[in-house]
Amino acid sequence: MTIHPVHPAHTRIYRSGDRSDIQVPFTRVALTNGETFDRYCTSGPGSDPVVGLPPLRAAWIEGRADTASYDGRETQLLDNGRSAVRRGEAQDPWRGEKRRPRRGDNITQMAYARAGIVTEEMRYVAEREQCDVELVRSEIAAGRAILPANVNHPETEPMIIGKRFLVKVNANIGNSAVTSSIAEEVDKLTHAITWGADTVMDLSTGEDIHTTREWIIRNSPVPIGTVPIYQALEKVNGEADKLSWEVFRDTVIEQCEQGVDYMTIHAGVLLGYVPLTAHRVTGIVSRGGSIMAGWCLAHHEENFLYTHFDELCAIFRQYDVSFSLGDGLRPGATADANDEAQLSELRTLAELTARAWEHDVQVMVEGPGHVPLNLVEENVRLQQDWCHGAPFYTLGPLATDIAPGYDHITSAIGAAAIAMHGTAMLCYVTPKEHLGLPNRDDVKTGVITYKLAAHAADVAKGHPGARDWDDALSRARFEFRWHDQFALSLDPVTAEAFHDETLPAENAKTAHFCSMCGPKFCSMRISQDVRERFADEVRAAGMAQKSAEFVELGGTVYVEPEAS
Amino acid sequence: MTIHPVHPAHTRIYRSGDRSDIQVPFTRVALTNGETFDRYCTSGPGSDPVVGLPPLRAAWIEGRADTASYDGRETQLLDNGRSAVRRGEAQDPWRGEKRRPRRGDNITQMAYARAGIVTEEMRYVAEREQCDVELVRSEIAAGRAILPANVNHPETEPMIIGKRFLVKVNANIGNSAVTSSIAEEVDKLTHAITWGADTVMDLSTGEDIHTTREWIIRNSPVPIGTVPIYQALEKVNGEADKLSWEVFRDTVIEQCEQGVDYMTIHAGVLLGYVPLTAHRVTGIVSRGGSIMAGWCLAHHEENFLYTHFDELCAIFRQYDVSFSLGDGLRPGATADANDEAQLSELRTLAELTARAWEHDVQVMVEGPGHVPLNLVEENVRLQQDWCHGAPFYTLGPLATDIAPGYDHITSAIGAAAIAMHGTAMLCYVTPKEHLGLPNRDDVKTGVITYKLAAHAADVAKGHPGARDWDDALSRARFEFRWHDQFALSLDPVTAEAFHDETLPAENAKTAHFCSMCGPKFCSMRISQDVRERFADEVRAAGMAQKSAEFVELGGTVYVEPEAS
């Protein structure tokens, strides 16, 4: 399907910087006063889902001449679950182009950055973030930012995750055993990137996991993340005890070859930490965490993801897959926040970060979850200190547990706060969290809610240029350019629909009021009158004299209150 | 109309403490495990709108024997606007009981508190807040809390606004010249208190202002606030220049006699401050602020609300009306936050706070508005320092300007943060903010969003008992008591509807999963299995030995990461 602009005043433009083969998309908003405003754009060039996207990065990857295609692992029926085995065939197989997988020796963006090599991906990101390319390279080299870009996902438009850059938002999609189809999930992907998701995680746990992921990756201009333990568990009949390093490793290679850009690995859930969750209010709430805890207890062995971590690194570096070190012991209730289980795991994630970096593998670290507002900052501070500045990627956190149905909001409160303190990417939460699988509308609500939280953090951090967007919209508002106010909105469709609910006529779009206050009580209109009157008076009386008069007046009426 | 419980497991109970005539309502939630949980309740006893509520406080007020009823001001057609004058009659007059107004000399809760008198209202509040009554009295005496309770609104169930107490939420309702009716506004009131609004402001600026307010007050168990300048402006044909102290004073008395509990007074918008707004992105965005600024410039005179402030105090103390000192120069864009205009006015509000206290009149101080997250804390700090700890009452603030249609969320982010730092009451913002007049659904969304923000702040502040609610809900969640999870939710209706969208069957309400993850991937189920397995093992091996073993294991796998 084609990506349609969400507002008639939006067009796609491309900026190329100093390289004509690097064409970075922006959404240009044409304002009625002749100005334009360019917005960061995640929706990609659009694709017919059965064809997929063009391989934007293919020439860059080939140009580096450090990867080769190979036959790759043969897809098995079990990759799509036991019902595919029963049926003897997979459903809805991918019908678009099938490229042979590629791999190299050590081809990560981190390896290049450390070697002083500036890749096309880094140039793209610098143009996209409107910053110096050296900032991009050096932050990746230092591990403080990642550029997730599996060579087998050449469709991605490069993006960066790190605290010196715009705060990013991830949208989770994926089916469950209870509901959804491949078409619905591709539709959710489109919806997520249309509204601004910077990465998408396919968390499918139901049928057709391999094929669903193929459709998603081939149509995704944003990096795709997964949690491979979910698929591995399906391959062993859903019995955690039967999991093994071998099954997991095979699943990881399957996903590396498909083009997954980052994978959540719950390697910090150590056997010795499981008892620390025994007296929690909500125990272990990470799916991957609970699976690995179950495995550890069943086998009385250390987590195989931990013991085989270096082998994982050796695989990831061949494809440039990034780690998202999972926080399997994150708190699932505000009561459990910042407890010993959570912090013990974080210390292990810090150790694993350093080990991945020895392999030049990119790493981000996942964070909670459910955290009361007064404990939010400590989460970032400890993660940044212990994990040597590796990007933090948090799920919310929810600032309270009492509002199921509104957990996009309870978590956006925590998310804005944690991002202000240095979290690099926020994993969205939808209104359905804790209650059911999100549908496409929930995906949109989640993405918009998190985009506003991320932007609030960018503004609070004083990120260069971030507040320009607010100012452009506020000026449109003050000047009653209603069309511009809608076009500049994060969600123009909803803003315009809300306005039109009471004042649908076209002439209301230039009126100096809305139905909230009506014409006589519009403060912005009155304020403009006041401003004009003041300007007239200043002109009449002579600027200098009038100013002095006002200042003097201000002096006489100003009274410093008593200190007590 | 009767207030229906929002969930079948909710019943109304009353606690009386040490006085049988003080019956404080709570919503008791009956849980399926036999426990109960009591929630603060704002919805009142329910009323037939044409009859109104019983005068709960009448006996207490009479018992103090310091007020007397009197004839009161005669209602004029102009009180309901110029169309009532044209028509020669008011629409939909109040048909319920009409009590003669009462007044005294100095009958404010602050006067009593300072005299060491503990009123029934204070006892009621102490029971409601589950705190010591001396805390209530002393905070009111010190001005750090207010108990808004006009003697002509005996229907109110007493509540308190102060940072040592639960964070409160105000819901704005009221018509505009463009839309709404009296019936719709009474319906919004009912909706607001059903979902938890602690006070309601009637901000009507359209037709039938007097009558709309009468219907609202007579049916409201929560304090009602107004901005009397709106009605005064209607009385002078909407022309700010024609406003005068006399018209305003008459309007204030009209509203005091009706029973308005607190009034927003924009006495801090001084002539000398108006030029400070000249270079703002959005000028003056308070309706009252822009009206008074217009008046000041037109007359080249100081704001009559400022020059007549002591006379206002002398009126308010006769009825126990509280000041809500309006921030007419609050920022309307993040660009304008914490600027000289805003802070100059705040200094004047501090001066006026001290003057009101000389009259024993209760005061809260209004705050912004639109503030980037990094500047939020400073707003509370300065207000608390300058205004001697008087309660802060903020509108949001919105943490970004880019999301019209979602400003309940952009502002809930700022609201939770500012409340955590000490704001006592939050004025809600609905999804329609900046776009149109909220309808009943918007009122509900606004109230729920602000209740969760206020509660997040209570939890962050470590308010005694606040987290009990979160813990009760989290335990229900972990134990798959779905009915209890819904019943404990801030909005049980939405939580249950979201769950039932994919799993409507009754047996899904006891299932150990939901459609989000499906049965095999439910972390809470797996975590319970893990917990049971662990418990079994501990039992089998002997508690002490097994624990030691786990601790030892934890010790061997724990590696402190390098500091650099």
PDB file of C-alpha atoms in Angstrom, chain A residues 32-218:
ATOM      1  CA  THR A  32      -0.543  29.343   4.652  1.00  0.00           C
ATOM      2  CA  ASN A  33       1.792  32.240   5.418  1.00  0.00           C
ATOM      3  CA  GLY A  34       4.264  31.010   2.828  1.00  0.00           C
ATOM      4  CA  GLU A  35       6.677  29.430   5.311  1.00  0.00           C
ATOM      5  CA  THR A  36       7.510  25.745   5.474  1.00  0.00           C
ATOM      6  CA  PHE A  37       8.339  23.434   8.335  1.00  0.00           C
ATOM      7  CA  ASP A  38      10.171  20.142   7.832  1.00  0.00           C
ATOM      8  CA  ARG A  39       9.372  17.204  10.075  1.00  0.00           C
ATOM      9  CA  TYR A  40      11.387  14.050  10.697  1.00  0.00           C
ATOM     10  CA  CYS A  41       9.753  11.312   8.652  1.00  0.00           C
ATOM     11  CA  THR A  42       9.586   7.587   9.463  1.00  0.00           C
ATOM     12  CA  SER A  43       6.960   6.323   7.045  1.00  0.00           C
ATOM     13  CA  GLY A  44       9.334   5.335   4.246  1.00  0.00           C
ATOM     14  CA  PRO A  45       8.628   5.459   0.513  1.00  0.00           C
ATOM     15  CA  GLY A  46       5.574   3.201   0.749  1.00  0.00           C
ATOM     16  CA  SER A  47       5.247  -0.254  -0.690  1.00  0.00           C
ATOM     17  CA  ASP A  48       2.819  -2.727  -2.156  1.00  0.00           C
ATOM     18  CA  PRO A  49       2.889  -5.287   0.695  1.00  0.00           C
ATOM     19  CA  VAL A  50       3.238  -8.240  -1.682  1.00  0.00           C
ATOM     20  CA  VAL A  51       6.276  -6.627  -3.361  1.00  0.00           C
ATOM     21  CA  GLY A  52       8.037  -4.993  -0.430  1.00  0.00           C
ATOM     22  CA  LEU A  53      10.354  -2.008  -0.314  1.00  0.00           C
ATOM     23  CA  PRO A  54      13.384  -1.361  -2.548  1.00  0.00           C
ATOM     24  CA  PRO A  55      16.753  -2.260  -0.962  1.00  0.00           C
ATOM     25  CA  LEU A  56      17.888   1.305  -0.244  1.00  0.00           C
ATOM     26  CA  ARG A  57      21.182   0.285   1.361  1.00  0.00           C
ATOM     27  CA  ALA A  58      22.128  -2.561  -1.017  1.00  0.00           C
ATOM     28  CA  ALA A  59      24.718  -0.573  -2.979  1.00  0.00           C
ATOM     29  CA  TRP A  60      26.325   0.757   0.198  1.00  0.00           C
ATOM     30  CA  ILE A  61      26.594  -2.714   1.660  1.00  0.00           C
ATOM     31  CA  GLU A  62      28.005  -4.148  -1.542  1.00  0.00           C
ATOM     32  CA  GLY A  63      30.321  -1.185  -1.933  1.00  0.00           C
ATOM     33  CA  ARG A  64      31.999  -2.010   1.345  1.00  0.00           C
ATOM     34  CA  ALA A  65      32.928  -5.408  -0.148  1.00  0.00           C
ATOM     35  CA  ASP A  66      33.171  -7.073   3.235  1.00  0.00           C
ATOM     36  CA  THR A  67      30.116  -9.305   3.020  1.00  0.00           C
ATOM     37  CA  ALA A  68      29.186 -12.169   0.733  1.00  0.00           C
ATOM     38  CA  SER A  69      25.905 -13.870   0.029  1.00  0.00           C
ATOM     39  CA  TYR A  70      25.575 -17.538   0.887  1.00  0.00           C
ATOM     40  CA  ASP A  71      22.965 -20.256   0.768  1.00  0.00           C
ATOM     41  CA  GLY A  72      21.732 -19.807   4.259  1.00  0.00           C
ATOM     42  CA  ARG A  73      19.676 -21.956   6.509  1.00  0.00           C
ATOM     43  CA  GLU A  74      16.783 -23.801   4.910  1.00  0.00           C
ATOM     44  CA  THR A  75      13.404 -22.745   6.191  1.00  0.00           C
ATOM     45  CA  GLN A  76      11.602 -25.502   8.052  1.00  0.00           C
ATOM     46  CA  LEU A  77       7.927 -25.998   8.619  1.00  0.00           C
ATOM     47  CA  LEU A  78       8.489 -25.756  12.357  1.00  0.00           C
ATOM     48  CA  ASP A  79       9.727 -22.176  11.852  1.00  0.00           C
ATOM     49  CA  ASN A  80       6.046 -21.375  11.438  1.00  0.00           C
ATOM     50  CA  GLY A  81       4.913 -23.401  14.369  1.00  0.00           C
ATOM     51  CA  ARG A  82       3.366 -26.755  15.055  1.00  0.00           C
ATOM     52  CA  SER A  83       0.179 -26.101  13.135  1.00  0.00           C
ATOM     53  CA  ALA A  84       2.265 -25.514   9.989  1.00  0.00           C
ATOM     54  CA  VAL A  85       3.880 -28.907  10.668  1.00  0.00           C
ATOM     55  CA  ARG A  86       0.447 -30.466  11.111  1.00  0.00           C
ATOM     56  CA  ARG A  87      -0.849 -28.874   7.934  1.00  0.00           C
ATOM     57  CA  GLY A  88       2.326 -29.765   6.074  1.00  0.00           C
ATOM     58  CA  GLU A  89       2.631 -26.231   4.714  1.00  0.00           C
ATOM     59  CA  ALA A  90       3.090 -22.654   5.777  1.00  0.00           C
ATOM     60  CA  GLN A  91       0.296 -20.136   5.263  1.00  0.00           C
ATOM     61  CA  ASP A  92       0.566 -17.017   3.129  1.00  0.00           C
ATOM     62  CA  PRO A  93       4.220 -17.506   2.147  1.00  0.00           C
ATOM     63  CA  TRP A  94       6.206 -14.397   1.161  1.00  0.00           C
ATOM     64  CA  ARG A  95       5.792 -13.971  -2.599  1.00  0.00           C
ATOM     65  CA  GLY A  96       8.115 -11.021  -3.166  1.00  0.00           C
ATOM     66  CA  GLU A  97      11.800 -11.101  -4.052  1.00  0.00           C
ATOM     67  CA  LYS A  98      13.891 -13.470  -1.968  1.00  0.00           C
ATOM     68  CA  ARG A  99      17.480 -12.330  -1.611  1.00  0.00           C
ATOM     69  CA  ARG A 100      20.156 -14.765  -0.504  1.00  0.00           C
ATOM     70  CA  PRO A 101      21.408 -13.856   2.948  1.00  0.00           C
ATOM     71  CA  ARG A 102      24.701 -11.998   3.382  1.00  0.00           C
ATOM     72  CA  ARG A 103      27.243 -12.005   6.139  1.00  0.00           C
ATOM     73  CA  GLY A 104      30.747 -10.852   6.778  1.00  0.00           C
ATOM     74  CA  ASP A 105      33.347 -11.185   9.475  1.00  0.00           C
ATOM     75  CA  ASN A 106      32.981  -8.107  11.612  1.00  0.00           C
ATOM     76  CA  ILE A 107      30.802  -5.632   9.785  1.00  0.00           C
ATOM     77  CA  THR A 108      29.104  -3.698  12.513  1.00  0.00           C
ATOM     78  CA  GLN A 109      28.633   0.042  12.402  1.00  0.00           C
ATOM     79  CA  MET A 110      30.517   0.053  15.691  1.00  0.00           C
ATOM     80  CA  ALA A 111      33.494  -1.672  14.085  1.00  0.00           C
ATOM     81  CA  TYR A 112      33.539   0.897  11.271  1.00  0.00           C
ATOM     82  CA  ALA A 113      33.110   3.787  13.683  1.00  0.00           C
ATOM     83  CA  ARG A 114      35.934   2.549  15.870  1.00  0.00           C
ATOM     84  CA  ALA A 115      38.119   2.196  12.786  1.00  0.00           C
ATOM     85  CA  GLY A 116      37.365   5.810  11.921  1.00  0.00           C
ATOM     86  CA  ILE A 117      35.271   4.810   8.902  1.00  0.00           C
ATOM     87  CA  VAL A 118      32.254   6.995   8.157  1.00  0.00           C
ATOM     88  CA  THR A 119      29.616   4.821   6.498  1.00  0.00           C
ATOM     89  CA  GLU A 120      26.805   5.954   4.242  1.00  0.00           C
ATOM     90  CA  GLU A 121      24.466   4.968   7.033  1.00  0.00           C
ATOM     91  CA  MET A 122      26.203   7.436   9.352  1.00  0.00           C
ATOM     92  CA  ARG A 123      26.008  10.203   6.739  1.00  0.00           C
ATOM     93  CA  TYR A 124      22.313   9.467   6.305  1.00  0.00           C
ATOM     94  CA  VAL A 125      21.752   9.688  10.031  1.00  0.00           C
ATOM     95  CA  ALA A 126      23.670  12.950  10.325  1.00  0.00           C
ATOM     96  CA  GLU A 127      21.474  14.505   7.647  1.00  0.00           C
ATOM     97  CA  ARG A 128      18.396  13.093   9.295  1.00  0.00           C
ATOM     98  CA  GLU A 129      19.338  14.385  12.743  1.00  0.00           C
ATOM     99  CA  GLN A 130      20.745  17.609  11.307  1.00  0.00           C
ATOM    100  CA  CYS A 131      23.980  17.185  13.177  1.00  0.00           C
ATOM    101  CA  ASP A 132      27.632  16.728  12.377  1.00  0.00           C
ATOM    102  CA  VAL A 133      28.539  13.289  11.034  1.00  0.00           C
ATOM    103  CA  GLU A 134      31.470  13.144  13.412  1.00  0.00           C
ATOM    104  CA  LEU A 135      29.075  13.250  16.329  1.00  0.00           C
ATOM    105  CA  VAL A 136      27.324  10.229  14.835  1.00  0.00           C
ATOM    106  CA  ARG A 137      30.555   8.318  14.291  1.00  0.00           C
ATOM    107  CA  SER A 138      32.069   9.106  17.652  1.00  0.00           C
ATOM    108  CA  GLU A 139      28.937   8.284  19.642  1.00  0.00           C
ATOM    109  CA  ILE A 140      28.645   4.923  17.886  1.00  0.00           C
ATOM    110  CA  ALA A 141      32.349   4.250  18.435  1.00  0.00           C
ATOM    111  CA  ALA A 142      31.975   5.012  22.133  1.00  0.00           C
ATOM    112  CA  GLY A 143      28.943   2.740  22.431  1.00  0.00           C
ATOM    113  CA  ARG A 144      26.758   5.652  23.504  1.00  0.00           C
ATOM    114  CA  ALA A 145      24.610   5.278  20.388  1.00  0.00           C
ATOM    115  CA  ILE A 146      23.615   2.444  18.079  1.00  0.00           C
ATOM    116  CA  LEU A 147      22.674   2.397  14.413  1.00  0.00           C
ATOM    117  CA  PRO A 148      20.693  -0.847  14.030  1.00  0.00           C
ATOM    118  CA  ALA A 149      21.138  -2.035  10.455  1.00  0.00           C
ATOM    119  CA  ASN A 150      21.318  -5.745   9.665  1.00  0.00           C
ATOM    120  CA  VAL A 151      22.885  -6.197   6.201  1.00  0.00           C
ATOM    121  CA  ASN A 152      19.949  -8.487   5.414  1.00  0.00           C
ATOM    122  CA  HIS A 153      17.495  -5.653   5.945  1.00  0.00           C
ATOM    123  CA  PRO A 154      18.718  -3.267   3.228  1.00  0.00           C
ATOM    124  CA  GLU A 155      15.253  -1.690   3.137  1.00  0.00           C
ATOM    125  CA  THR A 156      15.936   0.281   6.338  1.00  0.00           C
ATOM    126  CA  GLU A 157      16.335   4.017   6.304  1.00  0.00           C
ATOM    127  CA  PRO A 158      19.210   4.413   8.793  1.00  0.00           C
ATOM    128  CA  MET A 159      18.386   5.896  12.182  1.00  0.00           C
ATOM    129  CA  ILE A 160      20.283   6.282  15.426  1.00  0.00           C
ATOM    130  CA  ILE A 161      19.477   5.605  19.063  1.00  0.00           C
ATOM    131  CA  GLY A 162      21.486   7.547  21.618  1.00  0.00           C
ATOM    132  CA  LYS A 163      20.968  10.279  24.165  1.00  0.00           C
ATOM    133  CA  ARG A 164      22.717  12.951  22.099  1.00  0.00           C
ATOM    134  CA  PHE A 165      20.116  12.439  19.360  1.00  0.00           C
ATOM    135  CA  LEU A 166      16.349  12.807  19.138  1.00  0.00           C
ATOM    136  CA  VAL A 167      14.536  10.510  21.543  1.00  0.00           C
ATOM    137  CA  LYS A 168      13.145   7.575  19.609  1.00  0.00           C
ATOM    138  CA  VAL A 169       9.952   5.548  19.925  1.00  0.00           C
ATOM    139  CA  ASN A 170       9.470   1.839  19.355  1.00  0.00           C
ATOM    140  CA  ALA A 171       6.089   0.282  18.581  1.00  0.00           C
ATOM    141  CA  ASN A 172       5.424  -3.338  19.460  1.00  0.00           C
ATOM    142  CA  ILE A 173       3.274  -5.314  17.069  1.00  0.00           C
ATOM    143  CA  GLY A 174       2.860  -9.057  16.511  1.00  0.00           C
ATOM    144  CA  ASN A 175       0.149 -11.646  16.921  1.00  0.00           C
ATOM    145  CA  SER A 176      -0.665 -13.864  19.874  1.00  0.00           C
ATOM    146  CA  ALA A 177      -2.054 -17.379  19.969  1.00  0.00           C
ATOM    147  CA  VAL A 178      -5.469 -15.852  20.585  1.00  0.00           C
ATOM    148  CA  THR A 179      -5.778 -13.326  17.820  1.00  0.00           C
ATOM    149  CA  SER A 180      -4.544 -11.545  14.640  1.00  0.00           C
ATOM    150  CA  SER A 181      -3.335 -12.415  11.122  1.00  0.00           C
ATOM    151  CA  ILE A 182      -0.375 -11.594   8.865  1.00  0.00           C
ATOM    152  CA  ALA A 183      -2.368  -8.940   6.988  1.00  0.00           C
ATOM    153  CA  GLU A 184      -3.388  -7.293  10.238  1.00  0.00           C
ATOM    154  CA  GLU A 185       0.203  -7.190  11.428  1.00  0.00           C
ATOM    155  CA  VAL A 186       1.485  -5.632   8.170  1.00  0.00           C
ATOM    156  CA  ASP A 187      -1.299  -3.107   8.538  1.00  0.00           C
ATOM    157  CA  LYS A 188      -0.184  -2.334  12.094  1.00  0.00           C
ATOM    158  CA  LEU A 189       3.376  -1.837  10.817  1.00  0.00           C
ATOM    159  CA  THR A 190       2.146   0.677   8.246  1.00  0.00           C
ATOM    160  CA  HIS A 191       0.071   2.431  10.851  1.00  0.00           C
ATOM    161  CA  ALA A 192       2.986   2.573  13.290  1.00  0.00           C
ATOM    162  CA  ILE A 193       5.453   4.134  10.841  1.00  0.00           C
ATOM    163  CA  THR A 194       2.856   6.501   9.401  1.00  0.00           C
ATOM    164  CA  TRP A 195       2.419   8.041  12.836  1.00  0.00           C
ATOM    165  CA  GLY A 196       6.107   8.138  13.665  1.00  0.00           C
ATOM    166  CA  ALA A 197       7.431   4.867  15.103  1.00  0.00           C
ATOM    167  CA  ASP A 198      11.227   4.867  14.776  1.00  0.00           C
ATOM    168  CA  THR A 199      11.577   1.119  15.184  1.00  0.00           C
ATOM    169  CA  VAL A 200       9.061  -1.704  15.331  1.00  0.00           C
ATOM    170  CA  MET A 201       9.310  -4.922  17.300  1.00  0.00           C
ATOM    171  CA  ASP A 202       7.563  -8.006  15.977  1.00  0.00           C
ATOM    172  CA  LEU A 203       6.610  -9.826  19.159  1.00  0.00           C
ATOM    173  CA  SER A 204       4.512 -12.512  17.498  1.00  0.00           C
ATOM    174  CA  THR A 205       3.908 -15.532  19.685  1.00  0.00           C
ATOM    175  CA  GLY A 206       1.117 -17.177  17.720  1.00  0.00           C
ATOM    176  CA  GLU A 207       0.931 -18.880  14.337  1.00  0.00           C
ATOM    177  CA  ASP A 208       3.166 -18.301  11.311  1.00  0.00           C
ATOM    178  CA  ILE A 209       5.927 -16.516  13.188  1.00  0.00           C
ATOM    179  CA  HIS A 210       8.545 -16.873  10.436  1.00  0.00           C
ATOM    180  CA  THR A 211       6.272 -15.788   7.614  1.00  0.00           C
ATOM    181  CA  THR A 212       4.724 -12.902   9.555  1.00  0.00           C
ATOM    182  CA  ARG A 213       8.219 -11.592  10.240  1.00  0.00           C
ATOM    183  CA  GLU A 214       9.217 -11.943   6.597  1.00  0.00           C
ATOM    184  CA  TRP A 215       6.280  -9.815   5.466  1.00  0.00           C
ATOM    185  CA  ILE A 216       7.033  -7.249   8.133  1.00  0.00           C
ATOM    186  CA  ILE A 217      10.761  -6.944   7.411  1.00  0.00           C
ATOM    187  CA  ARG A 218      10.326  -6.738   3.646  1.00  0.00           C
TER     188      ARG A 218
END
